[in-house]
Coordinates of C-alpha atoms in Angstrom, one line a residue:
Chain A
M1 CA 15.6 9.5 2.2
E2 CA 13.6 8.8 5.4
S3 CA 15.0 8.6 8.9
T4 CA 13.6 7.6 12.3
P5 CA 12.8 10.2 15.0
A6 CA 16.2 9.3 16.5
G7 CA 17.9 10.3 13.3
E8 CA 18.8 6.9 11.9
A9 CA 18.3 6.0 8.3
V10 CA 15.3 3.6 8.0
E11 CA 16.1 0.3 6.4
V12 CA 14.0 0.8 3.3
S13 CA 15.8 4.0 2.6
R14 CA 19.2 2.2 2.9
E15 CA 17.8 -0.4 0.5
A16 CA 16.9 2.5 -1.9
L17 CA 20.4 3.9 -1.6
T18 CA 21.8 0.5 -2.4
F19 CA 19.5 0.2 -5.4
A20 CA 20.5 3.8 -6.5
R21 CA 24.2 2.9 -6.3
S22 CA 23.8 -0.1 -8.6
L23 CA 21.9 2.1 -11.0
A24 CA 24.6 4.7 -10.9
A25 CA 27.3 2.1 -11.5
E26 CA 25.4 0.9 -14.5
G27 CA 25.2 4.5 -15.7
G28 CA 29.0 4.8 -15.8
G29 CA 29.6 5.7 -12.2
V30 CA 27.5 8.8 -11.9
P31 CA 27.2 10.3 -8.4
V32 CA 24.4 9.5 -5.9
D33 CA 22.9 12.4 -4.0
A34 CA 20.4 12.2 -1.2
V35 CA 17.5 14.6 -0.3
L36 CA 16.2 14.8 3.2
V37 CA 14.0 17.2 5.2
G38 CA 16.0 18.9 7.9
E39 CA 19.8 18.7 8.5
P40 CA 21.2 15.2 9.1
S41 CA 22.4 14.1 12.5
A42 CA 26.1 13.1 12.7
E43 CA 25.0 9.4 12.7
L44 CA 22.8 9.8 9.7
A45 CA 25.5 11.7 7.8
A46 CA 27.9 8.9 8.6
T47 CA 25.4 6.3 7.3
L48 CA 24.9 8.3 4.1
A49 CA 28.6 8.5 3.5
A50 CA 28.9 4.8 4.1
Y51 CA 26.3 4.2 1.5
G52 CA 28.2 6.1 -1.1
V53 CA 26.3 9.4 -1.1
R54 CA 28.2 12.2 -2.6
R55 CA 26.1 15.1 -1.5
V56 CA 23.2 15.5 1.0
H57 CA 20.6 18.1 0.1
A58 CA 19.0 19.2 3.4
L59 CA 15.7 21.0 3.0
T60 CA 15.1 23.5 5.6
G61 CA 12.8 26.4 6.3
E62 CA 9.2 26.9 7.4
A63 CA 7.9 25.3 4.2
F64 CA 9.3 22.0 5.4
A65 CA 8.3 22.3 9.1
S66 CA 5.4 19.9 8.7
Y67 CA 4.6 17.4 6.0
A68 CA 3.1 18.6 2.7
G69 CA 3.5 16.3 -0.2
A70 CA 3.5 19.0 -2.8
A71 CA 6.0 21.2 -0.9
W72 CA 8.3 18.2 -0.4
A73 CA 8.1 17.4 -4.1
A74 CA 9.0 21.0 -4.9
G75 CA 12.0 20.7 -2.6
V76 CA 13.1 17.5 -4.4
Q77 CA 12.7 19.2 -7.7
D78 CA 14.9 22.1 -6.5
A79 CA 17.5 19.7 -5.2
R80 CA 17.7 17.3 -8.1
E81 CA 19.4 19.9 -10.3
T82 CA 20.6 17.9 -13.3
S83 CA 19.9 14.4 -11.8
V84 CA 18.2 12.2 -14.4
V85 CA 16.8 9.6 -11.9
V86 CA 14.7 10.6 -8.9
M87 CA 13.8 7.7 -6.6
A88 CA 12.6 7.0 -3.0
A89 CA 11.7 4.0 -0.9
G90 CA 8.3 2.6 -1.6
T91 CA 6.8 3.8 1.7
P92 CA 3.5 5.8 1.8
R93 CA 5.5 9.0 2.0
G94 CA 7.9 7.8 -0.8
N95 CA 5.1 6.9 -3.1
E96 CA 3.2 10.1 -2.5
V97 CA 6.2 12.5 -2.9
M98 CA 7.4 10.7 -6.0
A99 CA 3.8 10.8 -7.5
H100 CA 3.9 14.6 -6.9
V101 CA 7.3 14.9 -8.6
A102 CA 6.1 12.8 -11.6
A103 CA 3.0 14.9 -12.0
R104 CA 5.0 18.1 -11.8
E105 CA 7.6 16.9 -14.2
G106 CA 4.9 15.5 -16.6
V107 CA 6.6 12.0 -16.6
A108 CA 5.5 8.5 -15.7
M109 CA 6.1 7.1 -12.2
A110 CA 6.6 3.5 -11.3
A111 CA 5.7 2.4 -7.8
N112 CA 7.4 -0.5 -6.0
V113 CA 10.2 -1.3 -8.4
L114 CA 12.1 -4.5 -7.9
S115 CA 14.8 -4.2 -10.6
F116 CA 15.8 -2.4 -13.7
S117 CA 16.8 -3.9 -17.1
G118 CA 18.5 -1.5 -19.3
L119 CA 18.9 2.3 -19.2
S120 CA 18.1 3.2 -22.8
P121 CA 15.2 2.7 -22.9
F122 CA 14.9 2.7 -19.1
V123 CA 12.8 -0.3 -18.2
V124 CA 12.0 -1.3 -14.7
T125 CA 10.1 -4.3 -13.2
R126 CA 7.7 -3.6 -10.5
Q127 CA 5.1 -5.3 -8.3
V128 CA 1.5 -5.1 -9.3
V129 CA -1.6 -6.9 -8.0
G130 CA -0.1 -6.9 -4.5
G131 CA 3.0 -8.6 -5.7
A132 CA 1.1 -11.5 -7.4
A133 CA 2.2 -10.2 -10.8
L134 CA 5.1 -8.1 -12.1
E135 CA 5.0 -5.4 -14.7
E136 CA 7.8 -4.3 -17.0
M137 CA 7.4 -0.6 -17.5
R138 CA 9.2 2.0 -19.6
L139 CA 10.2 5.2 -17.8
A140 CA 11.2 8.6 -19.1
D141 CA 14.9 9.3 -19.6
R142 CA 14.9 12.4 -17.6
P143 CA 13.9 12.4 -15.0
A144 CA 13.0 8.7 -14.4
V145 CA 10.8 8.7 -11.3
F146 CA 10.1 5.6 -9.2
T147 CA 10.0 4.0 -5.8
V148 CA 11.8 0.9 -4.7
A149 CA 9.7 -2.0 -3.1
G150 CA 10.7 -3.1 0.4
H151 CA 13.4 -5.9 0.3
A152 CA 13.9 -5.5 -3.5
V153 CA 17.6 -5.5 -2.6
E154 CA 19.5 -6.1 0.6
A155 CA 20.8 -2.9 2.1
A156 CA 24.6 -2.8 1.9
P157 CA 27.2 -0.1 2.4
A158 CA 29.4 1.0 -0.6
D159 CA 32.9 -0.4 -1.2
V160 CA 34.1 3.2 -1.5
P161 CA 32.4 5.6 0.9
G162 CA 31.0 8.9 -0.3
S163 CA 31.8 12.3 1.1
A164 CA 28.1 13.1 2.2
E165 CA 28.8 16.8 1.8
V166 CA 25.8 18.6 3.3
V167 CA 24.2 21.3 1.2
V168 CA 21.6 23.2 3.2
R169 CA 18.7 24.5 1.0
A170 CA 15.7 26.6 1.7
P171 CA 13.9 26.8 -1.6
A172 CA 11.0 29.1 -2.1
V173 CA 7.7 27.0 -2.1
A174 CA 4.5 28.3 -3.7
E175 CA 1.6 28.9 -1.4
A176 CA -0.5 26.4 -3.3
D177 CA 1.9 23.7 -2.4
L178 CA 1.5 24.3 1.3
V179 CA -2.3 24.2 1.4
A180 CA -2.5 20.4 2.1
R181 CA -0.1 20.0 5.0
V182 CA -0.3 18.2 8.3
V183 CA -1.8 20.5 10.8
S184 CA -1.6 18.1 13.8
S185 CA -0.2 14.7 14.6
E186 CA -0.8 12.6 17.6
E187 CA 1.1 9.7 19.0
P188 CA -0.3 6.4 17.8
E189 CA -2.1 4.3 20.4
P190 CA 0.3 1.6 21.7
D191 CA -1.6 -1.2 20.0
L192 CA -1.6 0.3 16.5
S193 CA 0.0 -1.4 13.5
G194 CA 3.4 0.2 14.4
T195 CA 3.8 -2.6 16.9
L196 CA 2.8 -5.2 14.3
K197 CA 5.2 -3.9 11.8
S198 CA 8.2 -4.0 14.2
A199 CA 7.3 -7.2 16.1
R200 CA 9.8 -10.1 16.1
V201 CA 7.0 -12.6 16.2
V202 CA 3.5 -12.2 14.8
V203 CA 0.7 -14.7 15.5
G204 CA -1.8 -14.6 12.6
A205 CA -5.4 -15.7 12.5
G206 CA -7.9 -16.1 9.8
R207 CA -11.4 -17.4 9.2
G208 CA -10.3 -20.6 11.0
A209 CA -10.6 -18.7 14.3
G210 CA -14.3 -19.3 13.9
S211 CA -15.6 -16.3 15.9
A212 CA -14.6 -13.2 17.8
E213 CA -14.5 -15.4 20.9
G214 CA -12.2 -17.9 19.1
F215 CA -9.1 -15.7 19.6
A216 CA -8.5 -16.4 23.3
E217 CA -5.8 -19.1 22.8
L218 CA -4.3 -17.1 19.9
V219 CA -4.0 -14.0 22.1
E220 CA -2.4 -16.2 24.8
L221 CA 0.2 -17.6 22.4
T222 CA 0.9 -14.0 21.3
E223 CA 1.5 -13.0 24.9
L224 CA 3.6 -16.1 25.6
L225 CA 5.9 -15.2 22.7
G226 CA 5.9 -11.5 23.4
G227 CA 4.7 -10.8 19.9
S228 CA 1.8 -9.1 18.1
L229 CA -1.5 -10.4 16.7
G230 CA -2.1 -10.0 13.0
V231 CA -5.3 -11.0 11.2
S232 CA -6.5 -11.6 7.7
R233 CA -9.0 -9.3 5.9
V234 CA -11.9 -11.7 6.4
V235 CA -11.5 -11.4 10.2
T236 CA -11.8 -7.6 10.1
S237 CA -14.6 -7.7 7.6
L238 CA -16.6 -10.0 9.9
G239 CA -15.9 -7.5 12.8
W240 CA -14.0 -10.1 14.9
R241 CA -10.9 -7.9 15.3
P242 CA -10.1 -4.3 14.5
H243 CA -8.6 -3.2 11.2
H244 CA -5.3 -2.0 12.6
E245 CA -4.5 -5.7 13.2
Q246 CA -5.0 -6.6 9.5
V247 CA -2.0 -7.9 7.6
G248 CA -2.0 -7.8 3.8
Q249 CA -2.1 -5.6 0.8
T250 CA -4.5 -3.1 2.4
G251 CA -3.3 -3.7 5.9
S252 CA 0.1 -3.8 7.5
R253 CA 3.1 -5.3 5.7
I254 CA 5.2 -7.2 8.3
S255 CA 8.7 -8.7 8.3
P256 CA 9.1 -10.5 11.6
E257 CA 11.6 -13.2 12.4
L258 CA 8.7 -15.7 12.7
Y259 CA 5.1 -15.4 11.4
I260 CA 2.6 -18.0 12.7
P261 CA -0.5 -17.9 10.5
C262 CA -3.2 -20.0 12.0
G263 CA -6.3 -20.9 10.0
I264 CA -5.2 -18.6 7.1
S265 CA -5.4 -20.1 3.6
G266 CA -3.0 -17.6 2.2
A267 CA -4.9 -15.5 -0.3
I268 CA -2.7 -13.3 -2.5
Q269 CA -3.7 -10.1 -0.7
H270 CA -2.6 -11.6 2.7
W271 CA 0.6 -13.0 1.2
A272 CA 1.5 -9.5 0.0
G273 CA 1.6 -8.4 3.6
C274 CA 3.7 -11.3 5.1
S275 CA 5.9 -12.7 2.3
T276 CA 9.0 -11.0 3.7
A277 CA 8.8 -12.8 7.1
K278 CA 12.1 -14.6 7.8
S279 CA 10.3 -17.8 8.7
I280 CA 6.7 -18.9 8.5
L281 CA 5.1 -21.6 10.6
A282 CA 1.6 -22.3 9.2
I283 CA -1.0 -24.1 11.3
N284 CA -3.9 -25.2 9.0
T285 CA -6.2 -28.2 8.5
D286 CA -5.5 -28.1 4.8
P287 CA -2.0 -29.4 3.8
E288 CA -2.6 -28.0 0.3
A289 CA -3.5 -24.4 1.4
P290 CA -1.2 -21.9 -0.3
M291 CA 0.0 -20.6 3.1
V292 CA 1.1 -24.1 4.0
T293 CA 3.0 -24.8 0.8
K294 CA 4.7 -21.5 0.9
A295 CA 5.6 -21.8 4.6
T296 CA 9.0 -22.8 6.1
Y297 CA 7.3 -25.0 8.7
A298 CA 3.8 -26.3 9.1
V299 CA 1.5 -28.2 11.5
I300 CA -1.5 -29.8 10.0
G301 CA -4.5 -29.5 12.3
D302 CA -7.2 -27.4 13.7
L303 CA -5.8 -24.3 15.4
H304 CA -8.2 -24.8 18.3
E305 CA -6.5 -28.1 19.1
V306 CA -2.9 -27.2 18.1
V307 CA -2.6 -23.7 19.7
P308 CA -3.8 -24.7 23.2
A309 CA -1.3 -27.6 23.1
I310 CA 1.5 -25.3 22.2
N311 CA 0.6 -22.9 24.9
A312 CA 0.5 -25.7 27.5
E313 CA 3.9 -26.9 26.3
I314 CA 5.4 -23.4 26.5
R315 CA 4.0 -23.0 30.1
R316 CA 5.4 -26.5 31.0
R317 CA 8.9 -25.7 29.8
H318 CA 9.1 -22.0 30.8
R319 CA 7.1 -21.9 34.0
Chain B
M1 CA -22.3 19.8 -1.4
K2 CA -21.5 17.7 -4.3
V3 CA -19.2 14.7 -3.8
L4 CA -17.6 12.7 -6.6
V5 CA -16.2 9.2 -5.8
C6 CA -14.1 7.4 -8.4
V7 CA -14.0 3.6 -8.7
K8 CA -12.3 1.1 -10.9
R9 CA -13.4 -2.3 -12.1
V10 CA -10.5 -4.7 -11.1
V11 CA -10.0 -8.4 -11.3
D12 CA -10.8 -10.1 -8.0
S13 CA -7.3 -11.4 -7.3
S14 CA -8.1 -13.4 -4.2
S15 CA -7.6 -16.5 -6.2
E16 CA -4.8 -17.4 -8.7
V17 CA -3.8 -14.6 -11.0
V18 CA -3.9 -15.5 -14.7
L19 CA -2.6 -13.2 -17.5
T20 CA -4.1 -12.6 -20.9
D21 CA -2.4 -14.2 -23.9
D22 CA -0.8 -10.9 -24.9
A23 CA 0.5 -10.4 -21.3
Q24 CA -1.0 -6.9 -21.2
A25 CA -3.6 -7.6 -18.5
V26 CA -4.8 -9.8 -15.7
D27 CA -7.4 -12.2 -17.1
G28 CA -10.6 -11.9 -15.1
R29 CA -12.8 -14.3 -17.0
Y30 CA -12.6 -16.9 -14.2
A31 CA -11.8 -14.8 -11.2
G32 CA -14.6 -12.2 -11.5
F33 CA -14.4 -8.5 -10.9
T34 CA -14.8 -6.1 -8.0
M35 CA -13.8 -2.6 -7.0
S36 CA -10.6 -2.0 -4.9
A37 CA -10.9 -2.3 -1.1
H38 CA -9.7 1.4 -0.7
E39 CA -12.5 2.5 -3.1
E40 CA -15.2 0.6 -1.1
C41 CA -14.2 2.8 1.8
A42 CA -14.1 6.0 -0.4
V43 CA -17.6 5.2 -1.5
E44 CA -18.8 4.8 2.1
L45 CA -17.1 8.1 3.0
A46 CA -18.7 9.9 0.0
V47 CA -22.1 8.7 1.1
Q48 CA -21.5 9.8 4.7
V49 CA -20.2 13.2 3.7
A50 CA -23.1 13.7 1.3
A51 CA -25.6 12.8 4.0
A52 CA -23.9 15.0 6.6
T53 CA -23.9 18.1 4.3
G54 CA -27.3 17.5 2.7
G55 CA -25.6 17.0 -0.6
S56 CA -25.2 14.3 -3.2
A57 CA -22.7 11.5 -3.9
T58 CA -22.0 10.7 -7.5
V59 CA -19.9 7.7 -8.6
L60 CA -17.7 7.8 -11.6
T61 CA -15.8 5.1 -13.5
L62 CA -13.8 4.8 -16.6
G63 CA -14.1 1.4 -18.2
D64 CA -15.8 -0.8 -20.7
A65 CA -19.6 -1.5 -20.7
D66 CA -19.1 -4.2 -18.0
A67 CA -17.9 -1.6 -15.5
V68 CA -21.5 -0.5 -15.0
E69 CA -21.5 -3.4 -12.5
Q70 CA -19.2 -1.4 -10.1
L71 CA -21.3 1.7 -10.6
R72 CA -24.5 -0.2 -9.7
A73 CA -22.6 -1.6 -6.6
A74 CA -21.9 2.0 -5.4
L75 CA -25.5 3.1 -6.2
A76 CA -26.7 0.2 -4.1
V77 CA -24.9 1.5 -1.0
G78 CA -26.0 5.1 -1.2
C79 CA -24.6 7.0 -4.2
T80 CA -27.4 8.7 -6.0
E81 CA -25.9 9.4 -9.4
A82 CA -23.5 7.7 -11.7
V83 CA -21.2 8.8 -14.6
H84 CA -19.6 6.2 -16.9
V85 CA -16.8 7.2 -19.2
L86 CA -16.9 4.4 -21.8
A87 CA -13.4 3.4 -22.7
D88 CA -11.0 0.5 -22.7
S89 CA -9.3 1.2 -19.4
S90 CA -6.4 -1.1 -20.2
T91 CA -5.2 1.5 -22.8
Y92 CA -5.2 4.2 -20.1
G93 CA -2.2 5.2 -17.9
P94 CA -2.6 7.1 -14.6
A95 CA -2.2 10.5 -16.3
D96 CA -4.9 9.6 -18.9
V97 CA -7.3 8.5 -16.2
A98 CA -6.7 11.7 -14.2
R99 CA -7.4 13.8 -17.3
E100 CA -10.7 12.1 -17.9
I101 CA -11.7 12.4 -14.2
A102 CA -10.8 16.1 -14.3
A103 CA -13.2 16.6 -17.3
V104 CA -16.0 15.5 -15.1
A105 CA -14.9 16.7 -11.6
G106 CA -15.0 20.4 -12.2
D107 CA -18.5 20.8 -10.9
F108 CA -17.8 18.9 -7.7
D109 CA -16.7 20.3 -4.3
L110 CA -14.9 17.1 -3.1
V111 CA -13.4 14.3 -5.1
L112 CA -12.7 11.0 -3.3
L113 CA -10.6 8.2 -4.8
G114 CA -8.9 5.1 -3.5
N115 CA -5.2 5.6 -2.5
D116 CA -4.2 3.1 -5.2
A117 CA -5.9 0.5 -7.3
A118 CA -5.7 -3.2 -6.3
D119 CA -4.5 -4.2 -9.8
S120 CA -2.1 -1.5 -11.0
G121 CA -0.9 -0.1 -7.6
D122 CA 0.1 3.2 -9.2
F123 CA -0.4 5.5 -6.2
Q124 CA -0.8 8.5 -8.4
V125 CA -4.2 9.1 -10.1
G126 CA -5.5 11.3 -7.2
I127 CA -2.4 13.4 -7.2
R128 CA -2.3 13.8 -11.0
L129 CA -6.0 14.7 -10.8
A130 CA -5.3 17.4 -8.2
Y131 CA -2.7 19.0 -10.6
E132 CA -5.1 18.8 -13.5
L133 CA -7.7 20.7 -11.4
G134 CA -5.3 23.0 -9.6
R135 CA -6.7 21.8 -6.2
P136 CA -5.1 20.6 -3.0
V137 CA -4.8 16.9 -2.5
V138 CA -4.6 14.9 0.7
N139 CA -3.5 11.3 0.5
G140 CA -4.0 8.0 2.2
V141 CA -6.4 9.0 4.9
T142 CA -9.1 6.9 6.7
N143 CA -11.4 9.7 8.0
V144 CA -13.0 12.5 6.1
S145 CA -15.5 15.1 7.3
V146 CA -16.6 18.5 6.0
A147 CA -17.8 21.7 7.8
D148 CA -17.8 25.3 6.8
G149 CA -16.1 24.8 3.5
I150 CA -13.2 22.9 5.0
V151 CA -12.5 19.2 4.6
T152 CA -10.8 17.6 7.6
A153 CA -9.0 14.4 6.7
S154 CA -6.8 12.2 8.9
G155 CA -5.1 8.9 9.0
A156 CA -2.0 7.0 10.2
G157 CA 1.1 8.8 9.1
T158 CA 4.8 8.5 9.7
D159 CA 4.6 10.6 12.9
G160 CA 1.4 9.1 14.3
H161 CA -2.2 10.0 13.5
E162 CA -2.0 13.0 11.2
T163 CA -4.7 15.5 10.4
Y164 CA -5.0 17.8 7.4
R165 CA -7.5 20.7 7.0
V166 CA -7.9 22.0 3.4
P167 CA -10.4 24.3 1.8
L168 CA -12.9 23.0 -0.7
P169 CA -12.8 22.2 -3.6
A170 CA -10.3 19.4 -2.9
V171 CA -9.2 15.9 -3.7
V172 CA -8.7 13.2 -1.1
T173 CA -7.5 9.7 -1.5
V174 CA -8.7 7.1 1.0
L175 CA -7.1 4.0 2.6
E176 CA -9.1 1.0 3.8
G177 CA -9.7 0.9 7.6
G178 CA -11.4 4.0 8.8
V179 CA -14.9 3.0 7.9
E180 CA -16.8 -0.2 7.5
P181 CA -18.3 -0.2 4.0
R182 CA -22.0 -1.0 4.3
Y183 CA -23.6 -4.0 2.6
P184 CA -26.2 -3.3 0.0
T185 CA -29.7 -4.0 1.1
V186 CA -32.2 -5.7 -1.3
P187 CA -34.2 -2.4 -1.7
G188 CA -30.8 -0.7 -2.3
R189 CA -30.0 -3.1 -5.0
M190 CA -33.5 -2.7 -6.6
K191 CA -33.2 1.1 -6.5
A192 CA -29.7 1.0 -8.0
K193 CA -31.0 -0.9 -11.0
K194 CA -33.3 2.0 -11.9
V195 CA -30.9 4.9 -11.6
P196 CA -30.1 6.3 -15.0
I197 CA -26.3 6.3 -15.7
E198 CA -24.8 9.2 -17.6
E199 CA -22.6 7.8 -20.3
R200 CA -19.7 10.0 -21.6
S201 CA -17.1 9.6 -24.2
P202 CA -13.4 10.2 -23.3
V203 CA -12.2 13.8 -23.9
A204 CA -8.8 12.8 -25.2
S205 CA -6.9 9.9 -26.7
P206 CA -4.9 8.0 -24.1
V207 CA -1.1 8.1 -24.2
G208 CA -1.1 4.7 -22.5
P209 CA 0.2 3.1 -19.4
S210 CA 4.0 2.8 -20.2
R211 CA 3.6 -1.0 -19.9
V212 CA 5.9 -3.3 -21.7
R213 CA 4.3 -6.5 -20.5
L214 CA 3.1 -8.3 -17.4
L215 CA 4.7 -11.4 -16.1
L216 CA 4.1 -13.8 -13.2
P217 CA 6.8 -14.3 -10.6
P218 CA 8.3 -17.8 -10.8
P219 CA 6.5 -20.1 -8.3
A220 CA 8.7 -20.7 -5.3
P221 CA 9.3 -24.4 -4.8
S222 CA 7.6 -25.7 -1.6
N223 CA 10.3 -26.5 1.0
V224 CA 7.8 -26.7 3.9
Q225 CA 8.9 -28.9 6.8
V226 CA 5.9 -30.4 8.4
L227 CA 6.4 -30.6 12.2
G228 CA 3.5 -32.9 12.8
K229 CA -0.3 -33.2 13.0
G230 CA -2.7 -31.9 15.6
A231 CA -1.9 -31.3 19.3
D232 CA 0.9 -33.9 19.1
A233 CA 3.0 -31.4 17.2
A234 CA 3.3 -29.1 20.2
P235 CA 6.7 -30.3 21.5
A236 CA 8.2 -30.0 18.0
V237 CA 6.8 -26.5 17.7
V238 CA 8.2 -25.3 21.0
D239 CA 11.6 -26.9 20.1
L240 CA 11.4 -24.7 17.0
F241 CA 10.6 -21.6 19.0
E242 CA 13.6 -22.3 21.2
Q243 CA 15.8 -23.0 18.2
L244 CA 14.8 -19.6 16.6
G245 CA 15.2 -17.8 19.9
V246 CA 11.7 -16.3 19.8
L247 CA 10.4 -17.4 23.3
S248 CA 10.3 -14.4 25.5
R249 CA 10.8 -16.3 28.7

């Protein structure tokens, strides 16, 4: 269970709780417990109750003061007691801690699961090849360890709320599990991918931008829309824009209200990073480009003609 | 110091993904093969750390005979030695791969891997390797440096830019983004062809990858609404922005 610095449950964790509840129902109505580091705020406890959580295991103590994947996994193991399924959201932290748990338990782990199909044997379907293919995978009966892909399910509160009884735990953690821990953390620079991930509008650009200098009108459109600029891998490989602006399988995964990919053909790796955008407006010279056929809206044309015209029209109407 | 960097031969999935007839693997016959983007950066960091410490960078892969291509690619950009565990990687799960790497990695001070492979996306080989070796592991970083027996590794984390300092020997998994992998030079390629590659047999029979089968997601029907062509489409686009409520002023 992950929460924001303000103590609110992050959406992917609420999705994971929703997934857990459907799994628990399939298993005959077994209870769902949550593990988190630190004690929950009143707001977070209320959210956990609303999502049907029976018990909240709050990991406290010096061992959990800063992030250490192995220590957090030890805490999860301590809290899981007799639970037969251990799962987390498919975030970097979620994947890492679950991989530690699986290695310690000596069982398989499935990353980025979308659904399950049967409990005995326990078979899950997960994303591979950046979401371009799916894998059906068999997991151990106890514990089954996996992470849930973002937007695999829609987050929804339970019909019957849970009690979210808080159990404070301070398990002993072996020294070896604390060797690799975060020793310092600095605020991200304001233009890092955090902005990209949370932007309502993202203007995307690919090889069609033509050069590092070819971004002026794209940056202007981004500013006019109050959004963020996201680029394809080829753009960062060519050194036209910095890597933190990259959208895709090995860059940021974005879910804006509107994504405007300009001059991006829509390679699988890029699609992996933008497929959860609510709407996509593709601007491309090729009407058959995958990004165009998968988009909600499209303009067929050269971005260097289309984007300045859009910018001029916005300025005309919203001067 | 001795650095080991692990790479995996994967299908280049930038074009259409096709499955083999038995639905157990992605068919690379037409797409070609490459190493994962995270691993390209791990190779670059391995070469940099080896140079900074006056040590060596060895590249390791587990795969069939064709995987020598990825070893040569790493040798062409600065690795100086290569180990090839000859095996059909499709029959190996993450725990199997970790066990085979551990059989080689015992002599190395630092083992670098990609955070996850572009094909299987398992997120766990590095972590399982660390448990096999009884060493600390740092995950998903973009910067790695070594001094005085301590590896400092950092990258973007949940709470900002996070730094770890762990004693050697250690395992570190790398994300793309912190370094620019260098392109092989012609002399680099020529030199790489001559480097002898140590071939090894697996130390254990694989348990397997827990895979039932692969499948392709159903193609989404195209429902694209074309707003126009060229600059003439601008008014329709701005109408759309207003309709979606995304214009900031």
